[in-house]
mmCIF file of C-alpha atoms and ligand atoms in Angstrom:
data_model
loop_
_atom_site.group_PDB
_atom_site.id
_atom_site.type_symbol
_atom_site.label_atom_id
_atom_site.label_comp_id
_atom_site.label_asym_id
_atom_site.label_seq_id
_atom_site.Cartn_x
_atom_site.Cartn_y
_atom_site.Cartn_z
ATOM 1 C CA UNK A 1 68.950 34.964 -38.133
ATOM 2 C CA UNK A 2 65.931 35.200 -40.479
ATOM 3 C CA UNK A 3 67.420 38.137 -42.523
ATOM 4 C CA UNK A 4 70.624 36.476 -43.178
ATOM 5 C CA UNK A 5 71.120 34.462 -46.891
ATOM 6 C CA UNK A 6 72.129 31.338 -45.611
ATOM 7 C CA UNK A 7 71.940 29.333 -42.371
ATOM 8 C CA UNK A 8 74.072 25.789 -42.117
ATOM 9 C CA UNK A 9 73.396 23.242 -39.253
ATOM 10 C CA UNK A 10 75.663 20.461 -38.293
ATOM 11 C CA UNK A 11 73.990 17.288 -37.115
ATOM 12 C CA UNK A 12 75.795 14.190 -35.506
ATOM 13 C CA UNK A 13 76.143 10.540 -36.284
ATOM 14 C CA UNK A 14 75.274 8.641 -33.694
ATOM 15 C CA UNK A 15 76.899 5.202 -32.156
ATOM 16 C CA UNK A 16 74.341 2.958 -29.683
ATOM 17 C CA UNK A 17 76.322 1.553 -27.198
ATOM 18 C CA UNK A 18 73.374 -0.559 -25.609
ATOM 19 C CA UNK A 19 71.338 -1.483 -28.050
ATOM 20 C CA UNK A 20 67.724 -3.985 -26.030
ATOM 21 C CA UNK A 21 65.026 -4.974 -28.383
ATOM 22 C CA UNK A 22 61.791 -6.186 -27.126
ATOM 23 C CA UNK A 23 59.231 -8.137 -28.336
ATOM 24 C CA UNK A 24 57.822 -7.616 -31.804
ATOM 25 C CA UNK A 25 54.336 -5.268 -31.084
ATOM 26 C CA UNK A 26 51.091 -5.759 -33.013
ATOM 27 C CA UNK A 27 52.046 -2.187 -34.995
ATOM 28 C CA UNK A 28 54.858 -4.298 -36.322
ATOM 29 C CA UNK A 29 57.548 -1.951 -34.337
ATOM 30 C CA UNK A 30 59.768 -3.528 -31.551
ATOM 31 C CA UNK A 31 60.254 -1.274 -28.061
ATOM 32 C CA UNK A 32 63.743 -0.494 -27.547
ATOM 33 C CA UNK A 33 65.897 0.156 -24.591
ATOM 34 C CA UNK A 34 68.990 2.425 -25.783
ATOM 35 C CA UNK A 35 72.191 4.383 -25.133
ATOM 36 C CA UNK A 36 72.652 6.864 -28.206
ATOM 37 C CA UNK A 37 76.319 8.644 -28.116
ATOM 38 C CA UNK A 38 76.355 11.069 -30.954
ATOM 39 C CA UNK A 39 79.658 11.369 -32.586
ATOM 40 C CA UNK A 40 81.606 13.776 -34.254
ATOM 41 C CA UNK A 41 81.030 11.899 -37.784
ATOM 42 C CA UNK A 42 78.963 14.795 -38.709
ATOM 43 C CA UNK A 43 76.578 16.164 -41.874
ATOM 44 C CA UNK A 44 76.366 19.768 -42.602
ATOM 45 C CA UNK A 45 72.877 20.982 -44.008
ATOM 46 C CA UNK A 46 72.580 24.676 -45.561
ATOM 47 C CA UNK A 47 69.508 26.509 -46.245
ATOM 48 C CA UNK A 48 69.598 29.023 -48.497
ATOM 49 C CA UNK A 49 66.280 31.045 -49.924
ATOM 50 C CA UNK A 50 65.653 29.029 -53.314
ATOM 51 C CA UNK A 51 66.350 31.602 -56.209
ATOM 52 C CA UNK A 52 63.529 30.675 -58.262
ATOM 53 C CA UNK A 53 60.521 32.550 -57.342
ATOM 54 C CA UNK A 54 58.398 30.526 -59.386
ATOM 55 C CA UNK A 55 58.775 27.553 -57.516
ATOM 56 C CA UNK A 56 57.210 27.212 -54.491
ATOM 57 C CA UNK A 57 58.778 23.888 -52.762
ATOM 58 C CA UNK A 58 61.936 21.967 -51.069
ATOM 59 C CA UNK A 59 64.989 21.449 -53.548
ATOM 60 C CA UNK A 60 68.283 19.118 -52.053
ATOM 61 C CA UNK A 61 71.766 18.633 -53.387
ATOM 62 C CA UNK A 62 74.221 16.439 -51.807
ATOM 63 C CA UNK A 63 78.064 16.651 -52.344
ATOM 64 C CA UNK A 64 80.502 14.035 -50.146
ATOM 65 C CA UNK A 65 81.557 10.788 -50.477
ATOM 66 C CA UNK A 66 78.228 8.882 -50.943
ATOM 67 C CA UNK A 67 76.493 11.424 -52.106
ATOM 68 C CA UNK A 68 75.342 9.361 -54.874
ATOM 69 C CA UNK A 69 73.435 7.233 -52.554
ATOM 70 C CA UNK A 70 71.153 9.785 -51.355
ATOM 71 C CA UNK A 71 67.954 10.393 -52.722
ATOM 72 C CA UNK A 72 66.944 13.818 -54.254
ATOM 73 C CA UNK A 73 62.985 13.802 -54.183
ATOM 74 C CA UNK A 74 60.783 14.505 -51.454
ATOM 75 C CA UNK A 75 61.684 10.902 -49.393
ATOM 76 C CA UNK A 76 64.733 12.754 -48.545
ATOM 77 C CA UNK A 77 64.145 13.148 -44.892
ATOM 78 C CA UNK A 78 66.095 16.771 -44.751
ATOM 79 C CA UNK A 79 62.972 17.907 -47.284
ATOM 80 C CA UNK A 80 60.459 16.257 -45.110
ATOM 81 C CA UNK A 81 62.004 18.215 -42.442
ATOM 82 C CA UNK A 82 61.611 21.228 -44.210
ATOM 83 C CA UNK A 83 57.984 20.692 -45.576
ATOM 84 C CA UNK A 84 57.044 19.322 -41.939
ATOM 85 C CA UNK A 85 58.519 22.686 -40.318
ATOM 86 C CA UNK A 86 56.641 24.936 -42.908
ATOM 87 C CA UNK A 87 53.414 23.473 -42.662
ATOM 88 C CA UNK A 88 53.540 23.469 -39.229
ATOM 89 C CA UNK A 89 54.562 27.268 -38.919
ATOM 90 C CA UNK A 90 52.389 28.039 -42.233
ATOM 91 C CA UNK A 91 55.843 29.847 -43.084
ATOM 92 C CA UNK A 92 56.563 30.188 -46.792
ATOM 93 C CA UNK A 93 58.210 26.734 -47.435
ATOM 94 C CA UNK A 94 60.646 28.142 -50.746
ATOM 95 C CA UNK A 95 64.161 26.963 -49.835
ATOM 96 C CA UNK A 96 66.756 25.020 -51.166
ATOM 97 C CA UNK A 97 68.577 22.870 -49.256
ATOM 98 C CA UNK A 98 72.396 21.602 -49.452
ATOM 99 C CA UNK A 99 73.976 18.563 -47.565
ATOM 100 C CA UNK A 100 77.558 17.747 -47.333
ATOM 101 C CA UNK A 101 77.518 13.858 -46.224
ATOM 102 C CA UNK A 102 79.832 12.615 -44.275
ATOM 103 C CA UNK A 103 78.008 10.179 -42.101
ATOM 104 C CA UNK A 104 77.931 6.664 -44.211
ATOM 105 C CA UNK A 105 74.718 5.581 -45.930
ATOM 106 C CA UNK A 106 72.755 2.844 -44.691
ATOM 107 C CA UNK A 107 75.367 2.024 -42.243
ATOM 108 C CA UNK A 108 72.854 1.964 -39.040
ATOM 109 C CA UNK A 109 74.452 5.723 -37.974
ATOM 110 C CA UNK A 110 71.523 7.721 -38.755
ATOM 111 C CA UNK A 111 72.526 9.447 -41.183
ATOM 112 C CA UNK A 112 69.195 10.300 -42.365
ATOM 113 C CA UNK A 113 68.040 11.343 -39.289
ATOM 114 C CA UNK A 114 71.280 13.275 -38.596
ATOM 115 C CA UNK A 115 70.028 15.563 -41.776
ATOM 116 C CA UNK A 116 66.452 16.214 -40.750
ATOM 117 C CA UNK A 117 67.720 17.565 -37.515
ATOM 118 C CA UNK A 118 70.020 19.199 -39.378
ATOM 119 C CA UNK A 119 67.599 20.738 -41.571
ATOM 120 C CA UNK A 120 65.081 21.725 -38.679
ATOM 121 C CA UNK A 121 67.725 23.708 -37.035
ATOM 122 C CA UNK A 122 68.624 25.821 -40.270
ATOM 123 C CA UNK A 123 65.447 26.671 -41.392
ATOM 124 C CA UNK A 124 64.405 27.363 -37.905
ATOM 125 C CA UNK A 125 66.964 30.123 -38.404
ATOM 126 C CA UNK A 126 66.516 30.831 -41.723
ATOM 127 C CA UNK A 127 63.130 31.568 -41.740
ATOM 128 C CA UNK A 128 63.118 32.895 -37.269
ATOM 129 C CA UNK A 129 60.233 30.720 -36.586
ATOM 130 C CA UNK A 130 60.899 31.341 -32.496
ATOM 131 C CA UNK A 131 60.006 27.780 -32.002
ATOM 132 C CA UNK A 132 61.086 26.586 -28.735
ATOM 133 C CA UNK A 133 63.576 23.416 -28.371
ATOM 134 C CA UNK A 134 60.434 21.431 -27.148
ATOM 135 C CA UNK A 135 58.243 21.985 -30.523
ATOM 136 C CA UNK A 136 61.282 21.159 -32.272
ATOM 137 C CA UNK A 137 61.871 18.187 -30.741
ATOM 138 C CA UNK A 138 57.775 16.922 -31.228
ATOM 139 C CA UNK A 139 58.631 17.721 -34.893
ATOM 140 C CA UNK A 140 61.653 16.063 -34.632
ATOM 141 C CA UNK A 141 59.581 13.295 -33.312
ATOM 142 C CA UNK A 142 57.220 13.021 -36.101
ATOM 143 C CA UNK A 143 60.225 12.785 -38.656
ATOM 144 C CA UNK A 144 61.948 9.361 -37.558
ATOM 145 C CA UNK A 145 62.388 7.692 -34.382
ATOM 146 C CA UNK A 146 66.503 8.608 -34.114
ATOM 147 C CA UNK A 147 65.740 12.205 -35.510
ATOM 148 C CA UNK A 148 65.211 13.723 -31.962
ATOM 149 C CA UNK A 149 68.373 12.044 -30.523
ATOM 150 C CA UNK A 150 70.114 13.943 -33.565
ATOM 151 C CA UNK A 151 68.617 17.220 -32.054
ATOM 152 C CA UNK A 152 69.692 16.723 -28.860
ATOM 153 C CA UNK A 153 72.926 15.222 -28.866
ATOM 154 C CA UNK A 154 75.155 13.916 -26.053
ATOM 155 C CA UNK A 155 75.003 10.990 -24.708
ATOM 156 C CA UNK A 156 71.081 9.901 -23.716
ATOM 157 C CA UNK A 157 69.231 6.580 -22.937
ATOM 158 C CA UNK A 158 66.631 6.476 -25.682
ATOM 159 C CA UNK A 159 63.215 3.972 -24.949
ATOM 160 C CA UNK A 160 59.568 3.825 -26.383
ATOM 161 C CA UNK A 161 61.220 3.649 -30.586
ATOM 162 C CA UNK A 162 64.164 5.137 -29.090
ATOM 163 C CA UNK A 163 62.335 8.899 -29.346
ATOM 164 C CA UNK A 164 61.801 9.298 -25.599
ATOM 165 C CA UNK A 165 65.105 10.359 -24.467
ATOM 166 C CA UNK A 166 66.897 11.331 -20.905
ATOM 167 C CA UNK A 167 70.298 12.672 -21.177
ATOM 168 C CA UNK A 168 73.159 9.780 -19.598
ATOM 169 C CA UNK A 169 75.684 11.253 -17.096
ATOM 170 C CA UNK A 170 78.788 10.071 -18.658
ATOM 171 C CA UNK A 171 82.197 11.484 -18.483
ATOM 172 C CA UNK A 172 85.214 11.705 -20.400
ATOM 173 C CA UNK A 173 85.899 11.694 -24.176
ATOM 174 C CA UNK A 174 85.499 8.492 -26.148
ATOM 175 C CA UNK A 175 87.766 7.181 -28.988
ATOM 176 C CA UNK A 176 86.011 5.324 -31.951
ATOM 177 C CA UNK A 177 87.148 4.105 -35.137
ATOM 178 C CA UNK A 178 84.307 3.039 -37.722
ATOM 179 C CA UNK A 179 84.362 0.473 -40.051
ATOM 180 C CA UNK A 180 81.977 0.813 -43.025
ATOM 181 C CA UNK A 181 81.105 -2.197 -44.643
ATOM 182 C CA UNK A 182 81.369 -2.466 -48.703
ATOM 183 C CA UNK A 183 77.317 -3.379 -48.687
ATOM 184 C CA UNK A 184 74.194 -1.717 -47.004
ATOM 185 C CA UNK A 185 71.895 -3.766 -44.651
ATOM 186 C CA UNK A 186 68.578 -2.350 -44.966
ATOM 187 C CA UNK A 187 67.014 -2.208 -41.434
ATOM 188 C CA UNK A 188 64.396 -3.577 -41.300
ATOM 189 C CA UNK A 189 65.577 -7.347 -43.045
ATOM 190 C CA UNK A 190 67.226 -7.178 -39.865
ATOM 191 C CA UNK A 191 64.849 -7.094 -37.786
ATOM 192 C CA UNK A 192 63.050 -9.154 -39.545
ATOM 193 C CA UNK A 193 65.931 -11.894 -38.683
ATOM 194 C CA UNK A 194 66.130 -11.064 -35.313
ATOM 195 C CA UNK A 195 62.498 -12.226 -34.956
ATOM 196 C CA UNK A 196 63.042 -15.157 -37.105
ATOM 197 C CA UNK A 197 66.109 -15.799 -34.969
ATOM 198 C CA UNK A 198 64.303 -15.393 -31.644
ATOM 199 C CA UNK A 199 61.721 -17.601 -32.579
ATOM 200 C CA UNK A 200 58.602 -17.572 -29.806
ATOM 201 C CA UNK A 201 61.046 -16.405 -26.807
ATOM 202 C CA UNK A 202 59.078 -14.427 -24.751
ATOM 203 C CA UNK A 203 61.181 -11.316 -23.992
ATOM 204 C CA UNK A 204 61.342 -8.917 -20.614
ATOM 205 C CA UNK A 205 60.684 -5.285 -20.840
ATOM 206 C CA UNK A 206 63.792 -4.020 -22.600
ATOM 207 C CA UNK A 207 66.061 -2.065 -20.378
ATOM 208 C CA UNK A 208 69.546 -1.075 -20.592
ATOM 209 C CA UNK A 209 71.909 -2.362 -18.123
ATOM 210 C CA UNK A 210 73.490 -1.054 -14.831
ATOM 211 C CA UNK A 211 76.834 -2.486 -16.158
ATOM 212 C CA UNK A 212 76.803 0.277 -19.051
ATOM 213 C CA UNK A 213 75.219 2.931 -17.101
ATOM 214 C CA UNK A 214 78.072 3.010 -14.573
ATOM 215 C CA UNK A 215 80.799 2.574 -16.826
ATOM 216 C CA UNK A 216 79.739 5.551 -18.417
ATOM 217 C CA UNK A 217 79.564 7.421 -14.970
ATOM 218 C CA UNK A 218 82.740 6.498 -14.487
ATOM 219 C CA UNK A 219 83.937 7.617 -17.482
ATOM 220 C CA UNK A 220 86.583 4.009 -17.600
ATOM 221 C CA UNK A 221 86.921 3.289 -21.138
ATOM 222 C CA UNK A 222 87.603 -0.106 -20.728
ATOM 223 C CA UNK A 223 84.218 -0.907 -18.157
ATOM 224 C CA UNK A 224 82.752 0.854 -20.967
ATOM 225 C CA UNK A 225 84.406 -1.512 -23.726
ATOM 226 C CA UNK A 226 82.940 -4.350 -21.957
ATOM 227 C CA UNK A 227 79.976 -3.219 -21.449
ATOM 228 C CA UNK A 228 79.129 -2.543 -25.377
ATOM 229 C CA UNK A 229 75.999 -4.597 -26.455
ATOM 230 C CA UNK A 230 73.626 -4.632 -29.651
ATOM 231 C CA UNK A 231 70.863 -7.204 -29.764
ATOM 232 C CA UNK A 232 70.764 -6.762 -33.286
ATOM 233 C CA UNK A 233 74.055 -7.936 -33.870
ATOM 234 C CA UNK A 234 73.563 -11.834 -34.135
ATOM 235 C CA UNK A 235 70.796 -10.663 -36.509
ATOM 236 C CA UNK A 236 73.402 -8.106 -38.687
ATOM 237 C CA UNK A 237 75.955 -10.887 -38.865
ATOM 238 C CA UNK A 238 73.943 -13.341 -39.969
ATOM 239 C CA UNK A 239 72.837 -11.481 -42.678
ATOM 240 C CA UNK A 240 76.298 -10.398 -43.696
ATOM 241 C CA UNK A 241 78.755 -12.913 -41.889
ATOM 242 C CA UNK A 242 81.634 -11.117 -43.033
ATOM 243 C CA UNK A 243 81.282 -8.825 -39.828
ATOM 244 C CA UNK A 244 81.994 -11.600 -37.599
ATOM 245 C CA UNK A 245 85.309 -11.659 -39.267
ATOM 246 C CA UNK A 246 85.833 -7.345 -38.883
ATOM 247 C CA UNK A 247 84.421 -7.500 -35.108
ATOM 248 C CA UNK A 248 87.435 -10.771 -34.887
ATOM 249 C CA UNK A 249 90.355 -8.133 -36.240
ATOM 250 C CA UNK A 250 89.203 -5.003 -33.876
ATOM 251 C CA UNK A 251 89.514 -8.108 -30.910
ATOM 252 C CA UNK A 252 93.056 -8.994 -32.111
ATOM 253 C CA UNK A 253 94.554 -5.460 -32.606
ATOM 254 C CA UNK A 254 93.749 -4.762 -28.942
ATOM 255 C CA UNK A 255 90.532 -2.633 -29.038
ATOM 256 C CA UNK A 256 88.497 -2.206 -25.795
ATOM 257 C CA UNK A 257 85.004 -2.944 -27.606
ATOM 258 C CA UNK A 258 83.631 -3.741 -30.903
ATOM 259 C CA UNK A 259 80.220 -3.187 -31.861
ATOM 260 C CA UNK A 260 78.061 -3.264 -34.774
ATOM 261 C CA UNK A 261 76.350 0.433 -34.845
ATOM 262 C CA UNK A 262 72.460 0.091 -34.734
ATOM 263 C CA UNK A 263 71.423 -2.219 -37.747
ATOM 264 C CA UNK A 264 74.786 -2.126 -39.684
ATOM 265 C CA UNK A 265 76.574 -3.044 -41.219
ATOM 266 C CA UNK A 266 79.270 -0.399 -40.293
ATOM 267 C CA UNK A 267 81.281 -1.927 -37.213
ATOM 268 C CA UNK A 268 82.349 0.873 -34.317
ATOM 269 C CA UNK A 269 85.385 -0.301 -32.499
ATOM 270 C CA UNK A 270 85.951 1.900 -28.836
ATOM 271 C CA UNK A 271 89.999 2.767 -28.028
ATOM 272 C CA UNK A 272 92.298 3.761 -26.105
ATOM 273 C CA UNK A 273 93.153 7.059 -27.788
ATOM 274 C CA UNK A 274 94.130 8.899 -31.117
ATOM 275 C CA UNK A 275 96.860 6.624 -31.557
ATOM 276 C CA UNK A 276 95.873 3.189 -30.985
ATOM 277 C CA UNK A 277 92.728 4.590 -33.312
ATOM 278 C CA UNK A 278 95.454 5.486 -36.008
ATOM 279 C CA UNK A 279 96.747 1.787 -35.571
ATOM 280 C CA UNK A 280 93.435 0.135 -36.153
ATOM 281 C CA UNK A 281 92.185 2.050 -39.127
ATOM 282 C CA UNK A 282 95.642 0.735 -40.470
ATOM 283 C CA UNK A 283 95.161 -2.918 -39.554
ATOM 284 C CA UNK A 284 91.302 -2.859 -41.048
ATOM 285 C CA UNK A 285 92.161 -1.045 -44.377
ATOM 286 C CA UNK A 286 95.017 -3.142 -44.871
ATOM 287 C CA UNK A 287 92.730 -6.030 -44.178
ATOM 288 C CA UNK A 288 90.469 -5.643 -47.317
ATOM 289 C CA UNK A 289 87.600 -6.767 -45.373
ATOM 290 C CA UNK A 290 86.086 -3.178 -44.822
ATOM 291 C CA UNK A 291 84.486 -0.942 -47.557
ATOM 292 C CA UNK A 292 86.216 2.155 -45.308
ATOM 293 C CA UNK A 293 87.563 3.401 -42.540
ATOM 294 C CA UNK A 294 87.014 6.609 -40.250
ATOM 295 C CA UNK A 295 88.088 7.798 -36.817
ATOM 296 C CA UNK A 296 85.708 9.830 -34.562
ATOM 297 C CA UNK A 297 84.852 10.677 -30.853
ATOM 298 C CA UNK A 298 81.918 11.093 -28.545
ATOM 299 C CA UNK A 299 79.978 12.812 -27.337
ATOM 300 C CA UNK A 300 79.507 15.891 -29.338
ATOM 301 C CA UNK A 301 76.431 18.386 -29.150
ATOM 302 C CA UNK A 302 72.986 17.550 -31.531
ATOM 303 C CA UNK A 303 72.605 19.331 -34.776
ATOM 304 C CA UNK A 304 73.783 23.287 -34.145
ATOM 305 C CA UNK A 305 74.252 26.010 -36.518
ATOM 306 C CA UNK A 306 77.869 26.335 -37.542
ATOM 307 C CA UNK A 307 80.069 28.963 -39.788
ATOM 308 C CA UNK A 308 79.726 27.547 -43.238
ATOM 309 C CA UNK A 309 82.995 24.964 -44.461
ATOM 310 C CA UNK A 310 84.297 25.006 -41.336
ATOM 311 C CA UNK A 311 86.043 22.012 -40.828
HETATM 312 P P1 LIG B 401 69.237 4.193 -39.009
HETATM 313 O O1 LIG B 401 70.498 3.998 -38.244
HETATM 314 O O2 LIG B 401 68.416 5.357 -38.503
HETATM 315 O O3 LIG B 401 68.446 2.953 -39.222
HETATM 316 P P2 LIG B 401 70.848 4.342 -41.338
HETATM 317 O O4 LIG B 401 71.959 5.188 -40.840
HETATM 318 O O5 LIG B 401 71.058 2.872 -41.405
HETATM 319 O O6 LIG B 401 69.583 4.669 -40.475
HETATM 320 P P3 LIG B 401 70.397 6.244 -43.378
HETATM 321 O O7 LIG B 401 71.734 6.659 -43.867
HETATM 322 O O8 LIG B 401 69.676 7.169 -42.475
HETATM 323 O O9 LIG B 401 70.463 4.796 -42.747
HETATM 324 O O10 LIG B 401 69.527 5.962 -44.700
HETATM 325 C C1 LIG B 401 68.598 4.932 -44.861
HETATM 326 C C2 LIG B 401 67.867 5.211 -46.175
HETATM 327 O O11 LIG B 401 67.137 6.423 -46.058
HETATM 328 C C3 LIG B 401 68.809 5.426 -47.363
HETATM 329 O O12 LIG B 401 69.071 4.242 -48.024
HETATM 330 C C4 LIG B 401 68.076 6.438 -48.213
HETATM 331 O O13 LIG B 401 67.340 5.808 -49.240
HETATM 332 C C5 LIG B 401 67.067 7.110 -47.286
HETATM 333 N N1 LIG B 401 67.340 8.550 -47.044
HETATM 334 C C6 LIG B 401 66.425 9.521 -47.024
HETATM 335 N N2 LIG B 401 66.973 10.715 -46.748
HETATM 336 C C7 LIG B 401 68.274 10.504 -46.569
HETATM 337 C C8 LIG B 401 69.369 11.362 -46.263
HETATM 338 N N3 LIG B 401 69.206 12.684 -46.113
HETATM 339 N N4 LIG B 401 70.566 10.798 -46.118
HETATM 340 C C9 LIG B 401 70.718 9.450 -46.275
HETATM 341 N N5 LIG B 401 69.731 8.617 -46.607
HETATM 342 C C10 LIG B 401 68.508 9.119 -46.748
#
C-alpha cells in the first residue's frame, strides 16, 4: 500500500436507533447510552501524495451534493485526521486529500466523523504506518466522539460520549429511507433544549433498552420499528417543529419506525423492503416538507479502502 499513488477509504453514515442521554456533567458533555447502525449512505476520502513539494501540509477538496457546505481549512475533521495521524507517526504529513460527500451536512449522520475515519484509513495506507486497528481506533478517539463508531462499523452499543463501543448481535438487513430536512440543526442548540426542556429532572444512568436489544437479535423488523427511540427528539422538534409533521407522513404511509437521526434534523424512517422504501421517498418528496430524500440499508462495514469511483 505505501508505494501506490492513491489510496481511497469509504466511511459510513451512521443511524442511532436508541439514542439515552443522561444528565448534563460538570465538563458540560452529557453520558450517552447508544445503538449506532452504520449505513450504506457513505463518503469516499482519497489520499493522494500532494504534488507540491514546497508545501508541507493537509490540502481538502470536496465534490457531491453539499459540497459547498463543507469547510476547506484545517477544522475540516478529514485534515485533522490527517495532521493527528502524522504527528502521531512523525510520518511526513504532505498529502492532499479528496472527499466525495454523500452523507448530508449537519443532518445528525456523522458525516464529519464518517470522513476522519475515512481519512485515517487512507493515509494509514498511503503512507504503511503498520498501525494496528487498536491505535487507530485511540486516534479515532481523540478526533470526535462518533469518529470511532465510523471505524468500526456494524451495528454497536456506543456509551461514555458514545466512543466506548461493543459490537450488537443483530441480524438481518435493514431498510431505511432518509429524510433530509431543508435547514441544519446545529447540535449542540439541541442539547442545549433538551436541558432546558428537562428542567431539574434527575436522570438514571443512561442505558439502552432490552426491548431494542432483542429486536435486533431477532432480526424482526417490525420489534425493531417499535423499539426506535431518540431522547433528543422532543428537543430536535421543538427547535424545528416541522419534523413533527415529516415523522406524522412516514406514520401514515405505513412505515415500521420513524426516527429523527442523532441531533437532526434529517428524519430516518425503517421499512419493510426496497419497495415500500421506493413508495415513501415518493410520498415525502411529493410532500414538499423535506429538503431531500435518500434510500439506504444497514449495517454495512466502518470506513474500508475501496477501488476508486466504484459505485
Ligand atoms: P453528528 O451527527 O456527529 O453530530 P452531523 O452529522 O450533524 O454530526 P456533520 O456533517 O458531521 O454533522 O458536520 C457538522 C459540522 O462540522 C459542519 O457544519 C461543518 O462545519 C463541520 N465539518 C468539519 N469537517 C467536516 C466534514 N469533513 N464534513 C462535514 N462537515 C464537516
Amino acid at each position: 500500500m505505501a508505494t501506490s499513488a492513491e489510496v481511497t477509504a469509504r466511511a459510513p453514515a451512521k443511524v442511532n436507533l436508541e439514542l439515552v442521554v443522561g444528565a448534563l456533567r460538570p465538563d458540560g458533555y452529557h453520558d450517552l447510552a447508544t445503538v449506532f447502525q452504520a449505513v450504506a449512505l457513505a463518503d469516499d476520502v482519497t489520499a493522494r501524495p500532494a504534488r507540491d513539494e514546497a508545501s508541507d501540509d493537509v490540502t481538502v477538496t470536496v465534490s457531491g451534493p453539499q459540497a459547498a457546505a463543507v469547510p476547506l481549512d484545517g477544522s475540516n475533521l478529514a485534515v485533522r485526521a490527517a495532521r493527528l495521524l502524522a504527528a502521531h507517526t512523525g510520518l511526513d504529513a504532505r498529502v492532499h486529500l479528496h472527499i466525495h460527500k454523500e452523507i448530508p451536512v449537519a443532518g445528525g449522520m456523522a458525516g464529519g466523523s464518517a470522513d476522519a475515519a475515512a481519512a485515517l484509513v487512507a493515509c494509514d495506507a498511503l503512507w504503511g504506518t503498520g498501525l494496528s486497528r487498536d491505535e487507530l481506533r485511540a486516534l479515532a478517539a481523540e478526533l470526535g466522539s462518533d469518529v470511532p463508531f465510523s471505524l468500526l462499523g456494524g451495528t454497536a452499543v456506543g456509551t461514555g460520549r458514545g466512543e466506548r463501543l461493543t459490537p450488537a448481535l443483530a441480524r438481518g438487513d435493514h431498510h431505511w429511507v432518509i429524510a433530509l430536512a431543508a435547514r441544519g440543526l446545529p447540535t449542540p442548540a439541541v442539547y442545549r433544549e433538551l436541558d432546558r426542556l428537562r428542567g431539574r429532572r434527575v436522570l438514571p444512568e443512561p442505558r439502552v433498552s432490552d426491548r431494542l436489544m432483542q429486536a435486533l437479535r431477532s432480526g424482526n423488523a417490525e420489534a425493531l420499528g417499535a423499539a426506535l427511540a431518540n431522547d433528543l427528539q422532543p428537543a430536535a422538534c421543538s427547535l424545528a417543529p416541522e419534523l413533527e409533521r415529516t415523522l406524522a407522513l412516514g406514520a401514515s404511509c405505513g412505515a415500521l419506525g420513524g426516527i429523527v437521526a442523532g441531533s437532526g434534523p434529517t428524519v430516518a424512517f425503517l421499512v419493510r423492503g426496497p419497495e415500500q422504501a421506493m413508495d415513501l421517498s415518493v410520498s415525502l418528496a411529493a410532500s414538499g416538507q423535506v429538503g431531500d430524500v435518500r434510500r439506504t440499508h444497514g449495517p454495512v462495514p466502518g470506513a474500508r479502502i475501496v477501488e476508486p469511483g466504484r459505485g
